[in-house]
PDB file of C-alpha atoms in Angstrom:
ATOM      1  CA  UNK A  86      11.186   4.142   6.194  1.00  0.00           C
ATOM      2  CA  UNK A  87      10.675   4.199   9.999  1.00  0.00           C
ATOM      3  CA  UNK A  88       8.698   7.563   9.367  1.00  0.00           C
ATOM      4  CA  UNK A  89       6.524   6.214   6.656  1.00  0.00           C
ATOM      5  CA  UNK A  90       5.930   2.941   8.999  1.00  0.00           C
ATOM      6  CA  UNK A  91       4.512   4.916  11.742  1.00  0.00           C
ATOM      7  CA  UNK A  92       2.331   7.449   9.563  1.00  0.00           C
ATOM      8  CA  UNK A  93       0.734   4.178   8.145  1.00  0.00           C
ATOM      9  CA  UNK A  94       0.291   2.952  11.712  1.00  0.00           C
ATOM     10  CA  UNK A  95      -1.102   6.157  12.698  1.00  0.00           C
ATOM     11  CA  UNK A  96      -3.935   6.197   9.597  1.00  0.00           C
ATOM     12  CA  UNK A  97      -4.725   2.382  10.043  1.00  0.00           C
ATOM     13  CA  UNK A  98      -4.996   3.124  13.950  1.00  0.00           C
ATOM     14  CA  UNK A  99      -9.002   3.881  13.639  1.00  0.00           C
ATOM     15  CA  UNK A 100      -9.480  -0.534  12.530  1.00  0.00           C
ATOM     16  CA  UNK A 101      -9.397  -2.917  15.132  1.00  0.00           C
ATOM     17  CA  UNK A 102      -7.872  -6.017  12.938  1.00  0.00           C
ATOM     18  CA  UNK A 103      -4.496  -4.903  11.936  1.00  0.00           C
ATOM     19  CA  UNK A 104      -1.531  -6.552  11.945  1.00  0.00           C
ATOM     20  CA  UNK A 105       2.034  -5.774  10.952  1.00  0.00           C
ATOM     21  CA  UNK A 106       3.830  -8.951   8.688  1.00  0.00           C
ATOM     22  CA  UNK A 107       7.789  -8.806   6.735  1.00  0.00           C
ATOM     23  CA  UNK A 108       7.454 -10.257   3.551  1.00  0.00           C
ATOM     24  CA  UNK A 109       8.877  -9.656  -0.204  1.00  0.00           C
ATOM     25  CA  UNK A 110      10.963  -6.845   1.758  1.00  0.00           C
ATOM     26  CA  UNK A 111       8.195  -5.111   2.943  1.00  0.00           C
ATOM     27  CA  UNK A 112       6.845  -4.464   6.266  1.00  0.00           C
ATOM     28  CA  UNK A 113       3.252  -5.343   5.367  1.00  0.00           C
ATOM     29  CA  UNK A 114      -0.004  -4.167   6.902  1.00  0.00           C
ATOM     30  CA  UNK A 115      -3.138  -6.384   7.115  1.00  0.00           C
ATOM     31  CA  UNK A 116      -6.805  -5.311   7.895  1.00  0.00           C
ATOM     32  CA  UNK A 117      -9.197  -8.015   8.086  1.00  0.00           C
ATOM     33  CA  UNK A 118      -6.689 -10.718   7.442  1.00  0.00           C
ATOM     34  CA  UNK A 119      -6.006  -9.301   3.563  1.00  0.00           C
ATOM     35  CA  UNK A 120      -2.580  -7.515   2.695  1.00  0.00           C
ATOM     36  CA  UNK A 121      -3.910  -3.571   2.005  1.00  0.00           C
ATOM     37  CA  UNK A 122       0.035  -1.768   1.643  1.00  0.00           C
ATOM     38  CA  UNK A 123       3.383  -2.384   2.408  1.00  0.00           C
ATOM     39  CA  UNK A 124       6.376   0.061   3.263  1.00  0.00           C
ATOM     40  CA  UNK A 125       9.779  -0.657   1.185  1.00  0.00           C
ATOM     41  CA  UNK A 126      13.277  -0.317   2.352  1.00  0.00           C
ATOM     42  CA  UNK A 127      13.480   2.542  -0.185  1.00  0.00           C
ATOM     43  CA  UNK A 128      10.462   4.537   1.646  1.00  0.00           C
ATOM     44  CA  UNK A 129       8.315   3.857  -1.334  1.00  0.00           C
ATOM     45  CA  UNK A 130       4.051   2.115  -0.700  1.00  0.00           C
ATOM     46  CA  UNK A 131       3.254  -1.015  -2.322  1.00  0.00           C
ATOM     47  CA  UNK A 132      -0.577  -0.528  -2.218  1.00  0.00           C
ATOM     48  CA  UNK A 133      -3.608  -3.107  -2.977  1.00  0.00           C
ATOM     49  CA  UNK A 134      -5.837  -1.739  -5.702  1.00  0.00           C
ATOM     50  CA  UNK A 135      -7.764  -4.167  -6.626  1.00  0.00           C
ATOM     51  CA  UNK A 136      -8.349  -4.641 -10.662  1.00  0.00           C
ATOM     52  CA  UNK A 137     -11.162  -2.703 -10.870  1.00  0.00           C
ATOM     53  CA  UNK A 138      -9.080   0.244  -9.574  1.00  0.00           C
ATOM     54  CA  UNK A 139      -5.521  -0.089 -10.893  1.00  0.00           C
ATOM     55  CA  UNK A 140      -5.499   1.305 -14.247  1.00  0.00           C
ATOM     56  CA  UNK A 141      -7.120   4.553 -12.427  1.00  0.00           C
ATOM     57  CA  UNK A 142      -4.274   4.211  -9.967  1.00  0.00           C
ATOM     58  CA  UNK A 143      -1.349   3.935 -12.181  1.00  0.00           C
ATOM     59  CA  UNK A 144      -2.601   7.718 -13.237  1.00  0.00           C
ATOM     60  CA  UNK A 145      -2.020   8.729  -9.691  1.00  0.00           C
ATOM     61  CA  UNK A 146       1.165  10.919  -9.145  1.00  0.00           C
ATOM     62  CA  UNK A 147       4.499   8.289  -8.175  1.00  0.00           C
ATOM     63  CA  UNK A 148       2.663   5.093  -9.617  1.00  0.00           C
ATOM     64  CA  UNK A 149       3.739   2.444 -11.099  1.00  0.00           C
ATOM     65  CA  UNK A 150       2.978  -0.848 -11.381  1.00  0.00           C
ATOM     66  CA  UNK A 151       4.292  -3.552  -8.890  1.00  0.00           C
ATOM     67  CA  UNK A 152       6.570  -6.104 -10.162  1.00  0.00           C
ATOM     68  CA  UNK A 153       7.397  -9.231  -8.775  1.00  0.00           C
ATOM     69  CA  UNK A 154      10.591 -11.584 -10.812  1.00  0.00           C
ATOM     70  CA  UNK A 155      10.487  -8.834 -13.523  1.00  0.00           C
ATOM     71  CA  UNK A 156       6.408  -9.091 -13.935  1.00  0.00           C
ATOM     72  CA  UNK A 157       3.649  -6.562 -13.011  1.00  0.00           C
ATOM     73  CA  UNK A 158       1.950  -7.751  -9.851  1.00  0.00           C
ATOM     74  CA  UNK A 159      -1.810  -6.447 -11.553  1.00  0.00           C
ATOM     75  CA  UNK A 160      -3.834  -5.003  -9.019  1.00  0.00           C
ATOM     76  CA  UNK A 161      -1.134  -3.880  -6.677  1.00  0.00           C
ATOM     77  CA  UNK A 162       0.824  -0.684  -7.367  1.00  0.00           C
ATOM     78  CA  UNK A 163       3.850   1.180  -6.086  1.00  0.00           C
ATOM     79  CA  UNK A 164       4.111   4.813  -5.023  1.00  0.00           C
ATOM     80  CA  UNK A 165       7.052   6.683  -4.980  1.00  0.00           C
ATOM     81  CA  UNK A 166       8.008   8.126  -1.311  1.00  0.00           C
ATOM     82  CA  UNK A 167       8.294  11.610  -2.379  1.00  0.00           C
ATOM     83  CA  UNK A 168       4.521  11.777  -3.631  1.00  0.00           C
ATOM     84  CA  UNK A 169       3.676  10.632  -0.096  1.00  0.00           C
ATOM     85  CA  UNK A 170       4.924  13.906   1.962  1.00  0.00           C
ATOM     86  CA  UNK A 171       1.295  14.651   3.054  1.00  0.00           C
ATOM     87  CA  UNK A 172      -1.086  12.680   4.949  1.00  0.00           C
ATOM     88  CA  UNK A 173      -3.686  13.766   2.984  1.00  0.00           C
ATOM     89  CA  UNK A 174      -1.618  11.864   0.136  1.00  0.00           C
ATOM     90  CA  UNK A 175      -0.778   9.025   2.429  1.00  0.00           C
ATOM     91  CA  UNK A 176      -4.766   8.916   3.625  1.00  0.00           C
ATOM     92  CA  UNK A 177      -5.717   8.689   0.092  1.00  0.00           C
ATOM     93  CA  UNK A 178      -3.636   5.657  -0.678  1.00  0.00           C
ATOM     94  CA  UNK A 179      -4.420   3.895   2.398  1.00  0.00           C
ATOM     95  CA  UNK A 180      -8.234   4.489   1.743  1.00  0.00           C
ATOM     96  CA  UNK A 181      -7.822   2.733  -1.662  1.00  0.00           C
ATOM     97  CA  UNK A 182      -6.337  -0.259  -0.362  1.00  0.00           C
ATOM     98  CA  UNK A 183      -9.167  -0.637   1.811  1.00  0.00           C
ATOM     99  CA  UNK A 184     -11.997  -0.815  -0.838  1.00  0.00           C
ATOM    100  CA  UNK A 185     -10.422  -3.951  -1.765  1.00  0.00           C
TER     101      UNK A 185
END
């Protein structure tokens, strides 16, 4: 998780307005004041898609859709940790969260 945390760090380093929040289990990571991903205590992404992206991201390799009390959180997807082993991989979900 640790890993994951800094390799997000690392890719987000290049905004000025980050900022690093713990909620729903997550260590969360804001640009501009909006929620763009968060790392789980399993390793896995929850990343922002936005609804005009999610059904194209739920075709990604390791999506699925975020749930929240048993219901899909639309517009917000997680990814699987072992689909994020690259940082071309890791790049690509970060840069979608940041569209949004």
């Amino acid at each position: 998780m640790e890993e994951l945390e800094d390799r997000v760090r690392a890719t987000l380093a290049v905004h000025e307005d980050v900022r690093e929040v713990r909620m729903f289990g997550y260590r969360c990571f804001m640009v501009e004041e909006k929620l763009r991903v968060g790392v789980g205590g399993a390793g896995g992404l929850l990343v922002r898609t936005g609804m005009e992206r999610y059904e194209e991201a739920l075709g990604w390799p390791g999506a699925r859709p975020a749930m929240m009390r048993d219901r899909p959180m639309h517009g917000w997807v997680d990814v699987d940790a072992a689909t994020l082993g690259t940082d071309e991989a890791l790049r690509r979900w970060v840069g979608l969260s940041l569209e949004q």
